[in-house]
Amino acid sequence: MSAQSTAPSTPDVARDFSDLEISSTVTSPAATRPSSPIPASLPPSPLPSGKHKIAVIGSGSWGSALAKIAAENAVKRNDEFHSEVRMWVREKIVNGKPLTHVINRTHLNSRYLPDIKLPRNLVATPHLKDVVKDATLIVFVVPHQFLHTVLGELSRPGVLHPGARAISAIKGVEVNGTDIETFASLIEGRVGTPCSALSGANIALEVALGQFCETTIGCPTHEDSLLWSAVFNAPTFRVSAVEDVNGVSLGGALKNIVALAAGFVDGLGLGGNTKAAILRIGLGEMTEFCLEFFEGSQRETFSNESAGIADLITTCYGGRNRKCAEEFVKSGSTFDVIEKKLLNGQKLQGTATAEEVHNFLRARKRVHAYPLFEKVYQIAFEGLPPKSLVRGL
Ligand SMILES: NC(=O)C1=CN([C@@H]2O[C@H](COP(=O)(O)OP(=O)(O)OC[C@H]3O[C@@H](n4cnc5c(N)ncnc54)[C@H](O)[C@@H]3O)[C@@H](O)[C@H]2O)C=CC1
Ligand SMILES: O=C(CO)COP(=O)(O)O
């Protein structure tokens, strides 16, 4: 959704789908939280009947981990899904061989998620059009820097199935002057498919190793939440659904700014008390930002859900943003240099988000209301010494 005015929040209970069985014709009323509806410009398109075909757009570490879960579920729930799940791989030569060939022959994504065996029914495909052909459920999980290119190709007439549903697992925001949008909203607007959001305390490698965790899906309708829960819910990947698409999207995006602050704390050699303070202040700014600018979003998404507090914690201790920000303080190198040095082709999301959010707040004349976000921006982009992080907070 685009930026809007403050709205009151109403508490509700998220739904756990651990024992889920789905039907593509579910019509029961939503049991999840109220939130912003699909824009009026998008008439809800009928969901195709029959088995659903899943496509995953993105094959980085998170793309591969999510594709693994979806492909495993597609086999387990063969009455609901086509067993073949296609994953878009931006072709790259790895050790002299195209990455798609490596993945399809060895069932390993040696470039972005090495040592994790991928299911045989997960097929790496280099051309976007082939990945989404006949797909009814489309997972968007490219680093946010590359989404526009992907949407340019997918928004051409006839490329996507008219009744398809989408979900975004991308963490970031889209800013244009005084407007801000989630990627779920951007995808919905550009390709015309209702789009949900998935976010949570989900470090890709830990998920792929099958270590227990939770995630949150924010869906515009109950029908969407049943579908996406069936795609992703697993014994070690517990899905809970809310209708707060914006809150789920913003939790994932904004925590990356706070994770940079946590990395600065580590780089400065400060202890657990300081980091806890940063997390508390950061969670407050994340929540208020969402409530101020995204009508219908829910405070509880931040305080109760994996997409809120839990993701903030895991990223501030184990994420790439934290790691690179620590190195920024210790080495004095730029983030571009550090990303290349430490991430082996993976992409940092927090610096771009800090800049986008700063530009938006400046355009809205609200920078002063979000002092931690602003400090992170100034340290990362304007040469403010990292040790001034906590001054004046
Ligand atoms: N890695 C993680 O633990 C988690 C990541 N996320 C989010 O998922 C999204 C995707 O992240 P990852 O899968 O980790 O990706 P990644 O950080 O591993 O990046 C590698 C991916 O970027 C693609 N890429 C590189 N250059 C490109 C270009 N010029 N055009 C198009 N694609 C290009 C590569 O093909 C590859 O698919 C991000 O928004 C991230 O915040 C969310 C939860 C966990
Ligand atoms: O979003 C993440 C975990 O949920 C990963 O965070 P990083 O991009 O900082 O590694």
Short mmCIF file of C-alpha atoms and ligand atoms in Angstrom, two decimals:
data_model
loop_
_atom_site.label_atom_id
_atom_site.label_comp_id
_atom_site.label_asym_id
_atom_site.label_seq_id
_atom_site.Cartn_x
_atom_site.Cartn_y
_atom_site.Cartn_z
CA MET A 1 0.00 0.00 0.00
CA SER A 2 1.04 3.57 -0.49
CA ALA A 3 1.83 5.79 2.45
CA GLN A 4 -1.21 6.77 4.41
CA SER A 5 -2.22 8.39 7.65
CA THR A 6 -2.16 6.94 11.15
CA ALA A 7 -4.81 4.37 11.93
CA PRO A 8 -5.85 2.83 15.24
CA SER A 9 -4.73 -0.73 15.77
CA THR A 10 -6.95 -3.56 16.95
CA PRO A 11 -5.53 -6.63 18.62
CA ASP A 12 -6.30 -10.08 17.29
CA VAL A 13 -4.91 -13.56 17.30
CA ALA A 14 -2.73 -15.00 14.57
CA ARG A 15 -3.59 -18.35 13.15
CA ASP A 16 -1.38 -21.42 13.34
CA PHE A 17 -1.58 -23.76 10.37
CA SER A 18 0.41 -26.72 11.70
CA ASP A 19 -2.34 -29.24 10.96
CA LEU A 20 -3.48 -27.64 7.79
CA GLU A 21 -5.28 -29.28 4.93
CA ILE A 22 -6.15 -27.00 2.07
CA SER A 23 -8.79 -26.77 -0.52
CA SER A 24 -8.70 -24.34 -3.39
CA THR A 25 -12.42 -23.70 -2.94
CA VAL A 26 -12.37 -22.56 0.70
CA THR A 27 -14.96 -19.87 1.26
CA SER A 28 -15.11 -19.52 5.04
CA PRO A 29 -14.68 -15.98 6.38
CA ALA A 30 -11.23 -14.79 7.32
CA ALA A 31 -10.18 -15.88 10.79
CA THR A 32 -7.15 -13.65 10.67
CA ARG A 33 -6.61 -9.96 11.40
CA PRO A 34 -8.21 -7.20 9.41
CA SER A 35 -5.89 -5.17 7.24
CA SER A 36 -5.76 -3.18 4.06
CA PRO A 37 -7.73 -4.72 1.19
CA ILE A 38 -6.58 -5.38 -2.36
CA PRO A 39 -6.72 -2.02 -4.18
CA ALA A 40 -10.03 -1.26 -5.83
CA SER A 41 -8.26 -1.12 -9.19
CA LEU A 42 -7.64 -4.87 -8.98
CA PRO A 43 -10.84 -6.88 -9.17
CA PRO A 44 -10.15 -10.19 -7.39
CA SER A 45 -9.40 -12.65 -10.16
CA PRO A 46 -10.77 -16.16 -9.73
CA LEU A 47 -8.28 -18.64 -8.41
CA PRO A 48 -7.82 -21.41 -10.97
CA SER A 49 -9.28 -24.76 -9.97
CA GLY A 50 -7.30 -27.98 -10.00
CA LYS A 51 -3.72 -28.51 -8.90
CA HIS A 52 -1.57 -25.47 -8.29
CA LYS A 53 1.79 -25.02 -9.89
CA ILE A 54 4.44 -23.22 -7.83
CA ALA A 55 7.15 -20.95 -9.27
CA VAL A 56 9.96 -19.36 -7.26
CA ILE A 57 11.54 -16.19 -8.66
CA GLY A 58 14.99 -16.01 -7.09
CA SER A 59 17.67 -18.51 -6.18
CA GLY A 60 19.88 -16.76 -3.66
CA SER A 61 20.27 -18.23 -0.20
CA TRP A 62 16.70 -17.41 0.86
CA GLY A 63 15.22 -18.16 -2.55
CA SER A 64 16.81 -21.62 -2.50
CA ALA A 65 15.76 -22.34 1.10
CA LEU A 66 12.14 -21.35 0.45
CA ALA A 67 12.09 -23.25 -2.84
CA LYS A 68 13.30 -26.33 -0.97
CA ILE A 69 10.39 -26.16 1.48
CA ALA A 70 7.84 -25.48 -1.26
CA ALA A 71 9.14 -28.36 -3.38
CA GLU A 72 9.05 -30.77 -0.42
CA ASN A 73 5.47 -29.75 0.33
CA ALA A 74 4.49 -30.06 -3.34
CA VAL A 75 5.41 -33.74 -3.17
CA LYS A 76 3.75 -34.31 0.21
CA ARG A 77 0.54 -32.57 -0.90
CA ASN A 78 0.43 -34.00 -4.37
CA ASP A 79 -3.37 -33.83 -4.50
CA GLU A 80 -3.11 -30.02 -4.27
CA PHE A 81 0.13 -29.22 -6.12
CA HIS A 82 1.99 -30.20 -9.27
CA SER A 83 5.09 -31.94 -8.02
CA GLU A 84 7.48 -29.97 -10.26
CA VAL A 85 8.46 -26.62 -8.75
CA ARG A 86 10.45 -24.28 -10.97
CA MET A 87 13.01 -21.83 -9.60
CA TRP A 88 14.35 -18.90 -11.61
CA VAL A 89 18.13 -18.90 -11.62
CA ARG A 90 19.94 -15.94 -13.10
CA GLU A 91 22.42 -17.88 -15.18
CA LYS A 92 25.99 -17.74 -14.00
CA ILE A 93 29.03 -19.82 -14.80
CA VAL A 94 30.27 -21.59 -11.69
CA ASN A 95 33.46 -23.65 -11.98
CA GLY A 96 33.08 -23.62 -15.75
CA LYS A 97 29.45 -24.81 -15.74
CA PRO A 98 26.12 -22.99 -15.93
CA LEU A 99 24.58 -22.78 -12.46
CA THR A 100 21.24 -24.18 -13.70
CA HIS A 101 23.03 -27.34 -14.90
CA VAL A 102 24.87 -27.67 -11.60
CA ILE A 103 21.64 -27.36 -9.61
CA ASN A 104 19.67 -29.75 -11.82
CA ARG A 105 22.43 -32.39 -11.90
CA THR A 106 23.77 -32.23 -8.36
CA HIS A 107 20.71 -30.79 -6.57
CA LEU A 108 23.01 -28.36 -4.84
CA ASN A 109 23.06 -24.58 -5.26
CA SER A 110 26.82 -24.45 -4.98
CA ARG A 111 26.89 -20.69 -5.44
CA TYR A 112 24.39 -19.41 -2.86
CA LEU A 113 23.43 -22.28 -0.52
CA PRO A 114 26.22 -24.85 -0.69
CA ASP A 115 26.02 -28.24 1.03
CA ILE A 116 22.22 -28.23 1.24
CA LYS A 117 20.58 -31.00 -0.77
CA LEU A 118 17.66 -29.67 -2.77
CA PRO A 119 14.69 -31.85 -3.73
CA ARG A 120 14.84 -33.49 -7.16
CA ASN A 121 11.47 -32.01 -8.13
CA LEU A 122 12.92 -28.48 -7.82
CA VAL A 123 13.97 -27.49 -11.33
CA ALA A 124 16.38 -24.60 -11.92
CA THR A 125 15.30 -22.64 -14.99
CA PRO A 126 17.20 -19.72 -16.56
CA HIS A 127 14.35 -17.93 -18.38
CA LEU A 128 11.70 -16.12 -16.37
CA LYS A 129 8.96 -16.82 -18.91
CA ASP A 130 9.55 -20.56 -18.63
CA VAL A 131 9.56 -20.43 -14.84
CA VAL A 132 6.12 -18.82 -14.59
CA LYS A 133 4.49 -20.65 -17.51
CA ASP A 134 1.17 -22.02 -16.16
CA ALA A 135 2.23 -21.21 -12.60
CA THR A 136 -0.64 -20.25 -10.31
CA LEU A 137 1.41 -19.56 -7.17
CA ILE A 138 4.42 -17.29 -7.60
CA VAL A 139 7.00 -16.61 -4.89
CA PHE A 140 9.06 -13.43 -5.31
CA VAL A 141 12.39 -13.68 -3.51
CA VAL A 142 15.05 -11.72 -5.41
CA PRO A 143 17.20 -9.13 -3.60
CA HIS A 144 15.10 -5.98 -3.76
CA GLN A 145 17.60 -4.18 -6.00
CA PHE A 146 16.61 -6.47 -8.89
CA LEU A 147 12.84 -6.61 -8.55
CA HIS A 148 12.07 -3.91 -11.13
CA THR A 149 13.90 -5.76 -13.88
CA VAL A 150 12.00 -8.94 -13.05
CA LEU A 151 8.64 -7.17 -12.96
CA GLY A 152 9.39 -5.49 -16.29
CA GLU A 153 9.51 -8.91 -17.89
CA LEU A 154 6.60 -10.45 -15.99
CA SER A 155 4.21 -7.55 -16.59
CA ARG A 156 4.13 -8.15 -20.35
CA PRO A 157 0.72 -9.38 -21.53
CA GLY A 158 0.22 -13.13 -21.42
CA VAL A 159 3.30 -13.94 -19.35
CA LEU A 160 1.51 -14.65 -16.06
CA HIS A 161 -1.52 -16.86 -15.53
CA PRO A 162 -4.48 -14.46 -15.11
CA GLY A 163 -5.67 -16.05 -11.86
CA ALA A 164 -2.24 -16.41 -10.30
CA ARG A 165 -1.50 -15.47 -6.69
CA ALA A 166 1.83 -14.06 -5.53
CA ILE A 167 3.77 -13.76 -2.30
CA SER A 168 6.78 -11.55 -1.61
CA ALA A 169 9.57 -12.72 0.69
CA ILE A 170 11.65 -9.68 -0.24
CA LYS A 171 12.81 -7.36 2.54
CA GLY A 172 12.85 -3.69 1.57
CA VAL A 173 10.64 -0.77 0.58
CA GLU A 174 9.95 1.25 -2.53
CA VAL A 175 10.11 5.03 -2.12
CA ASN A 176 9.12 7.72 -4.58
CA GLY A 177 9.32 11.20 -3.07
CA THR A 178 6.59 11.39 -0.43
CA ASP A 179 5.20 7.96 -1.33
CA ILE A 180 6.24 4.64 0.13
CA GLU A 181 5.13 1.20 -0.89
CA THR A 182 5.78 -2.37 0.17
CA PHE A 183 7.02 -4.83 -2.41
CA ALA A 184 3.81 -6.84 -2.05
CA SER A 185 1.93 -3.73 -3.12
CA LEU A 186 4.39 -2.97 -5.91
CA ILE A 187 4.10 -6.51 -7.30
CA GLU A 188 0.31 -6.39 -7.09
CA GLY A 189 0.23 -3.08 -8.94
CA ARG A 190 2.71 -4.06 -11.65
CA VAL A 191 1.56 -7.59 -12.53
CA GLY A 192 -2.04 -7.51 -11.29
CA THR A 193 -1.91 -10.57 -9.03
CA PRO A 194 -3.03 -10.30 -5.39
CA CYS A 195 0.18 -10.44 -3.39
CA SER A 196 0.81 -11.66 0.15
CA ALA A 197 3.99 -11.21 2.19
CA LEU A 198 6.19 -13.73 4.03
CA SER A 199 8.69 -12.64 6.65
CA GLY A 200 10.11 -13.91 9.90
CA ALA A 201 13.14 -14.84 11.94
CA ASN A 202 14.52 -16.89 9.10
CA ILE A 203 18.25 -16.94 8.50
CA ALA A 204 18.33 -18.91 5.25
CA LEU A 205 20.99 -21.47 6.14
CA GLU A 206 19.37 -22.35 9.48
CA VAL A 207 16.01 -22.82 7.75
CA ALA A 208 17.60 -24.97 5.05
CA LEU A 209 19.29 -27.10 7.71
CA GLY A 210 15.86 -27.83 9.16
CA GLN A 211 16.39 -26.02 12.45
CA PHE A 212 13.01 -25.19 13.94
CA CYS A 213 11.72 -21.68 13.32
CA GLU A 214 8.57 -19.69 12.70
CA THR A 215 7.50 -17.35 9.96
CA THR A 216 4.59 -15.00 9.40
CA ILE A 217 2.53 -14.65 6.27
CA GLY A 218 0.42 -11.55 5.74
CA CYS A 219 -2.38 -12.26 3.30
CA PRO A 220 -5.16 -10.13 1.85
CA THR A 221 -7.77 -12.90 2.21
CA HIS A 222 -8.34 -16.07 4.17
CA GLU A 223 -8.22 -18.06 0.95
CA ASP A 224 -4.71 -16.73 0.24
CA SER A 225 -3.56 -17.56 3.76
CA LEU A 226 -4.71 -21.18 3.36
CA LEU A 227 -2.93 -21.51 0.04
CA TRP A 228 0.36 -20.03 1.17
CA SER A 229 0.31 -21.92 4.46
CA ALA A 230 -0.04 -25.12 2.48
CA VAL A 231 2.94 -24.15 0.33
CA PHE A 232 5.25 -23.33 3.25
CA ASN A 233 4.07 -24.79 6.54
CA ALA A 234 6.36 -27.61 7.65
CA PRO A 235 7.33 -29.29 10.93
CA THR A 236 10.43 -27.10 11.24
CA PHE A 237 9.01 -24.03 9.50
CA ARG A 238 5.87 -23.05 11.33
CA VAL A 239 3.67 -20.60 9.49
CA SER A 240 1.29 -18.26 11.22
CA ALA A 241 -1.03 -16.07 9.18
CA VAL A 242 -2.25 -12.53 9.74
CA GLU A 243 -4.04 -10.21 7.36
CA ASP A 244 -1.56 -7.42 7.99
CA VAL A 245 0.34 -7.55 4.68
CA ASN A 246 1.95 -4.17 5.33
CA GLY A 247 3.07 -4.97 8.88
CA VAL A 248 4.68 -8.25 7.78
CA SER A 249 6.43 -6.49 4.88
CA LEU A 250 7.60 -3.53 6.94
CA GLY A 251 8.86 -5.68 9.83
CA GLY A 252 11.23 -7.45 7.42
CA ALA A 253 12.36 -4.23 5.76
CA LEU A 254 12.88 -1.98 8.76
CA LYS A 255 14.63 -4.48 11.00
CA ASN A 256 17.51 -4.39 8.52
CA ILE A 257 18.16 -0.75 9.48
CA VAL A 258 18.19 -1.67 13.17
CA ALA A 259 20.51 -4.61 12.37
CA LEU A 260 23.03 -2.14 10.98
CA ALA A 261 22.86 -0.26 14.29
CA ALA A 262 23.41 -3.56 16.14
CA GLY A 263 26.47 -4.19 13.98
CA PHE A 264 27.82 -0.72 14.80
CA VAL A 265 27.40 -1.59 18.50
CA ASP A 266 29.39 -4.79 18.01
CA GLY A 267 32.04 -3.01 16.00
CA LEU A 268 32.45 -0.44 18.74
CA GLY A 269 32.94 -3.24 21.28
CA LEU A 270 29.88 -2.21 23.31
CA GLY A 271 28.05 -4.87 25.26
CA GLY A 272 24.67 -6.57 25.55
CA ASN A 273 23.02 -3.72 27.44
CA THR A 274 23.66 -1.29 24.60
CA LYS A 275 22.51 -3.75 21.99
CA ALA A 276 19.32 -4.44 23.95
CA ALA A 277 18.64 -0.70 24.10
CA ILE A 278 19.13 -0.44 20.33
CA LEU A 279 16.74 -3.32 19.76
CA ARG A 280 14.10 -1.77 22.03
CA ILE A 281 14.38 1.67 20.45
CA GLY A 282 14.53 0.13 16.99
CA LEU A 283 11.41 -1.97 17.52
CA GLY A 284 9.62 1.18 18.69
CA GLU A 285 10.58 3.10 15.57
CA MET A 286 9.67 0.18 13.30
CA THR A 287 6.23 -0.08 14.89
CA GLU A 288 5.50 3.65 14.88
CA PHE A 289 6.69 4.02 11.29
CA CYS A 290 4.30 1.34 10.13
CA LEU A 291 1.36 2.68 12.14
CA GLU A 292 2.04 6.24 11.01
CA PHE A 293 2.33 5.58 7.29
CA PHE A 294 0.41 2.35 6.58
CA GLU A 295 -3.25 2.47 7.40
CA GLY A 296 -4.68 -0.67 8.95
CA SER A 297 -1.35 -2.12 10.03
CA GLN A 298 -1.25 -3.76 13.43
CA ARG A 299 1.00 -3.06 16.41
CA GLU A 300 0.74 -6.77 17.34
CA THR A 301 2.47 -7.83 14.13
CA PHE A 302 5.60 -6.22 15.60
CA SER A 303 5.17 -7.30 19.21
CA ASN A 304 3.79 -10.83 18.73
CA GLU A 305 4.86 -12.18 15.38
CA SER A 306 7.98 -13.79 14.00
CA ALA A 307 7.94 -11.02 11.35
CA GLY A 308 8.38 -8.44 14.13
CA ILE A 309 10.34 -8.92 17.34
CA ALA A 310 11.70 -12.37 16.50
CA ASP A 311 13.19 -11.37 13.14
CA LEU A 312 14.67 -8.27 14.75
CA ILE A 313 16.45 -10.40 17.35
CA THR A 314 17.85 -13.02 14.98
CA THR A 315 19.06 -10.44 12.46
CA CYS A 316 20.71 -8.30 15.11
CA TYR A 317 22.68 -11.34 16.31
CA GLY A 318 23.20 -13.54 13.25
CA GLY A 319 22.42 -11.61 10.08
CA ARG A 320 24.50 -10.27 7.20
CA ASN A 321 23.55 -6.65 7.87
CA ARG A 322 24.90 -6.92 11.41
CA LYS A 323 28.06 -8.61 10.23
CA CYS A 324 28.81 -6.02 7.54
CA ALA A 325 28.06 -3.09 9.88
CA GLU A 326 30.50 -4.48 12.45
CA GLU A 327 33.14 -4.69 9.73
CA PHE A 328 32.29 -1.13 8.61
CA VAL A 329 33.27 0.16 12.05
CA LYS A 330 36.34 -2.04 12.41
CA SER A 331 37.77 -1.62 8.90
CA GLY A 332 36.60 1.83 7.85
CA SER A 333 35.87 0.38 4.36
CA THR A 334 32.74 1.30 2.42
CA PHE A 335 29.71 -0.98 2.50
CA ASP A 336 30.19 -1.77 -1.20
CA VAL A 337 33.69 -3.10 -0.54
CA ILE A 338 32.54 -4.99 2.56
CA GLU A 339 29.60 -6.59 0.74
CA LYS A 340 31.94 -7.94 -1.92
CA LYS A 341 34.49 -9.10 0.64
CA LEU A 342 32.16 -10.81 3.13
CA LEU A 343 29.04 -11.90 1.29
CA ASN A 344 30.35 -13.91 -1.66
CA GLY A 345 27.78 -12.58 -4.14
CA GLN A 346 24.89 -12.27 -1.67
CA LYS A 347 23.26 -8.88 -1.34
CA LEU A 348 23.03 -6.48 1.59
CA GLN A 349 19.55 -4.98 1.97
CA GLY A 350 19.81 -2.71 5.02
CA THR A 351 21.90 0.15 3.61
CA ALA A 352 19.59 0.71 0.64
CA THR A 353 16.59 0.55 2.98
CA ALA A 354 18.17 3.06 5.39
CA GLU A 355 18.66 5.43 2.47
CA GLU A 356 15.13 4.91 1.07
CA VAL A 357 13.57 5.46 4.50
CA HIS A 358 15.69 8.56 5.09
CA ASN A 359 14.64 10.03 1.72
CA PHE A 360 11.00 9.32 2.47
CA LEU A 361 11.11 10.80 5.99
CA ARG A 362 12.92 13.88 4.73
CA ALA A 363 10.29 14.34 2.01
CA ARG A 364 7.58 14.00 4.66
CA LYS A 365 9.49 16.27 7.12
CA ARG A 366 9.41 13.48 9.74
CA VAL A 367 13.12 12.68 10.11
CA HIS A 368 13.18 13.97 13.71
CA ALA A 369 10.56 11.39 14.78
CA TYR A 370 12.85 8.46 13.91
CA PRO A 371 16.25 9.29 15.46
CA LEU A 372 17.72 5.78 15.31
CA PHE A 373 16.88 5.30 11.63
CA GLU A 374 18.42 8.72 10.96
CA LYS A 375 21.61 7.97 12.91
CA VAL A 376 22.11 4.77 10.94
CA TYR A 377 21.67 6.66 7.69
CA GLN A 378 24.13 9.37 8.72
CA ILE A 379 26.76 6.86 9.84
CA ALA A 380 26.40 4.75 6.69
CA PHE A 381 26.15 7.58 4.16
CA GLU A 382 27.28 10.89 5.63
CA GLY A 383 30.42 10.08 7.54
CA LEU A 384 28.97 10.51 11.04
CA PRO A 385 31.35 8.67 13.42
CA PRO A 386 29.81 5.36 14.55
CA LYS A 387 30.45 6.21 18.20
CA SER A 388 27.80 8.92 17.98
CA LEU A 389 25.15 6.24 17.40
CA VAL A 390 23.71 6.43 20.91
CA ARG A 391 24.31 10.14 21.49
CA GLY A 392 21.01 11.98 21.83
CA LEU A 393 18.82 8.93 21.25
N1 LIG B 1 19.34 -14.80 3.17
C1 LIG B 1 18.53 -14.77 4.20
O1 LIG B 1 18.82 -15.30 5.27
C2 LIG B 1 17.20 -14.10 4.05
C3 LIG B 1 16.93 -13.22 3.02
N2 LIG B 1 15.71 -12.61 2.95
C4 LIG B 1 15.40 -11.68 1.87
O2 LIG B 1 15.24 -12.40 0.67
C5 LIG B 1 15.58 -11.57 -0.45
C6 LIG B 1 16.53 -12.36 -1.35
O3 LIG B 1 17.70 -12.62 -0.62
P1 LIG B 1 18.63 -13.89 -0.86
O4 LIG B 1 17.89 -15.04 -1.39
O5 LIG B 1 19.36 -14.06 0.43
O6 LIG B 1 19.60 -13.39 -2.03
P2 LIG B 1 21.19 -13.28 -1.95
O7 LIG B 1 21.58 -12.16 -1.05
O8 LIG B 1 21.73 -14.63 -1.66
O9 LIG B 1 21.57 -12.79 -3.41
C7 LIG B 1 21.86 -13.65 -4.45
C8 LIG B 1 20.77 -13.59 -5.49
O10 LIG B 1 20.83 -12.33 -6.19
C9 LIG B 1 20.73 -12.60 -7.57
N3 LIG B 1 21.37 -11.55 -8.35
C10 LIG B 1 22.62 -11.07 -8.23
N4 LIG B 1 22.83 -10.10 -9.16
C11 LIG B 1 21.64 -9.97 -9.84
C12 LIG B 1 21.19 -9.11 -10.89
N5 LIG B 1 21.97 -8.19 -11.44
N6 LIG B 1 19.91 -9.25 -11.32
C13 LIG B 1 19.09 -10.17 -10.77
N7 LIG B 1 19.45 -10.99 -9.76
C14 LIG B 1 20.71 -10.89 -9.31
C15 LIG B 1 21.45 -13.91 -7.75
O11 LIG B 1 21.11 -14.50 -8.97
C16 LIG B 1 20.92 -14.67 -6.55
O12 LIG B 1 19.66 -15.23 -6.84
C17 LIG B 1 16.20 -10.29 0.15
O13 LIG B 1 15.23 -9.26 0.14
C18 LIG B 1 16.51 -10.67 1.59
O14 LIG B 1 16.42 -9.59 2.49
C19 LIG B 1 14.73 -12.88 3.84
C20 LIG B 1 14.94 -13.76 4.87
C21 LIG B 1 16.18 -14.44 5.05
O1 LIG B 2 16.18 -11.40 7.06
C1 LIG B 2 16.98 -12.17 7.56
C2 LIG B 2 16.63 -13.15 8.60
O2 LIG B 2 15.26 -13.22 8.82
C3 LIG B 2 18.38 -12.15 7.11
O3 LIG B 2 18.93 -10.94 7.47
P1 LIG B 2 20.29 -10.48 6.78
O4 LIG B 2 19.95 -10.04 5.38
O5 LIG B 2 20.82 -9.38 7.65
O6 LIG B 2 21.18 -11.69 6.80
#
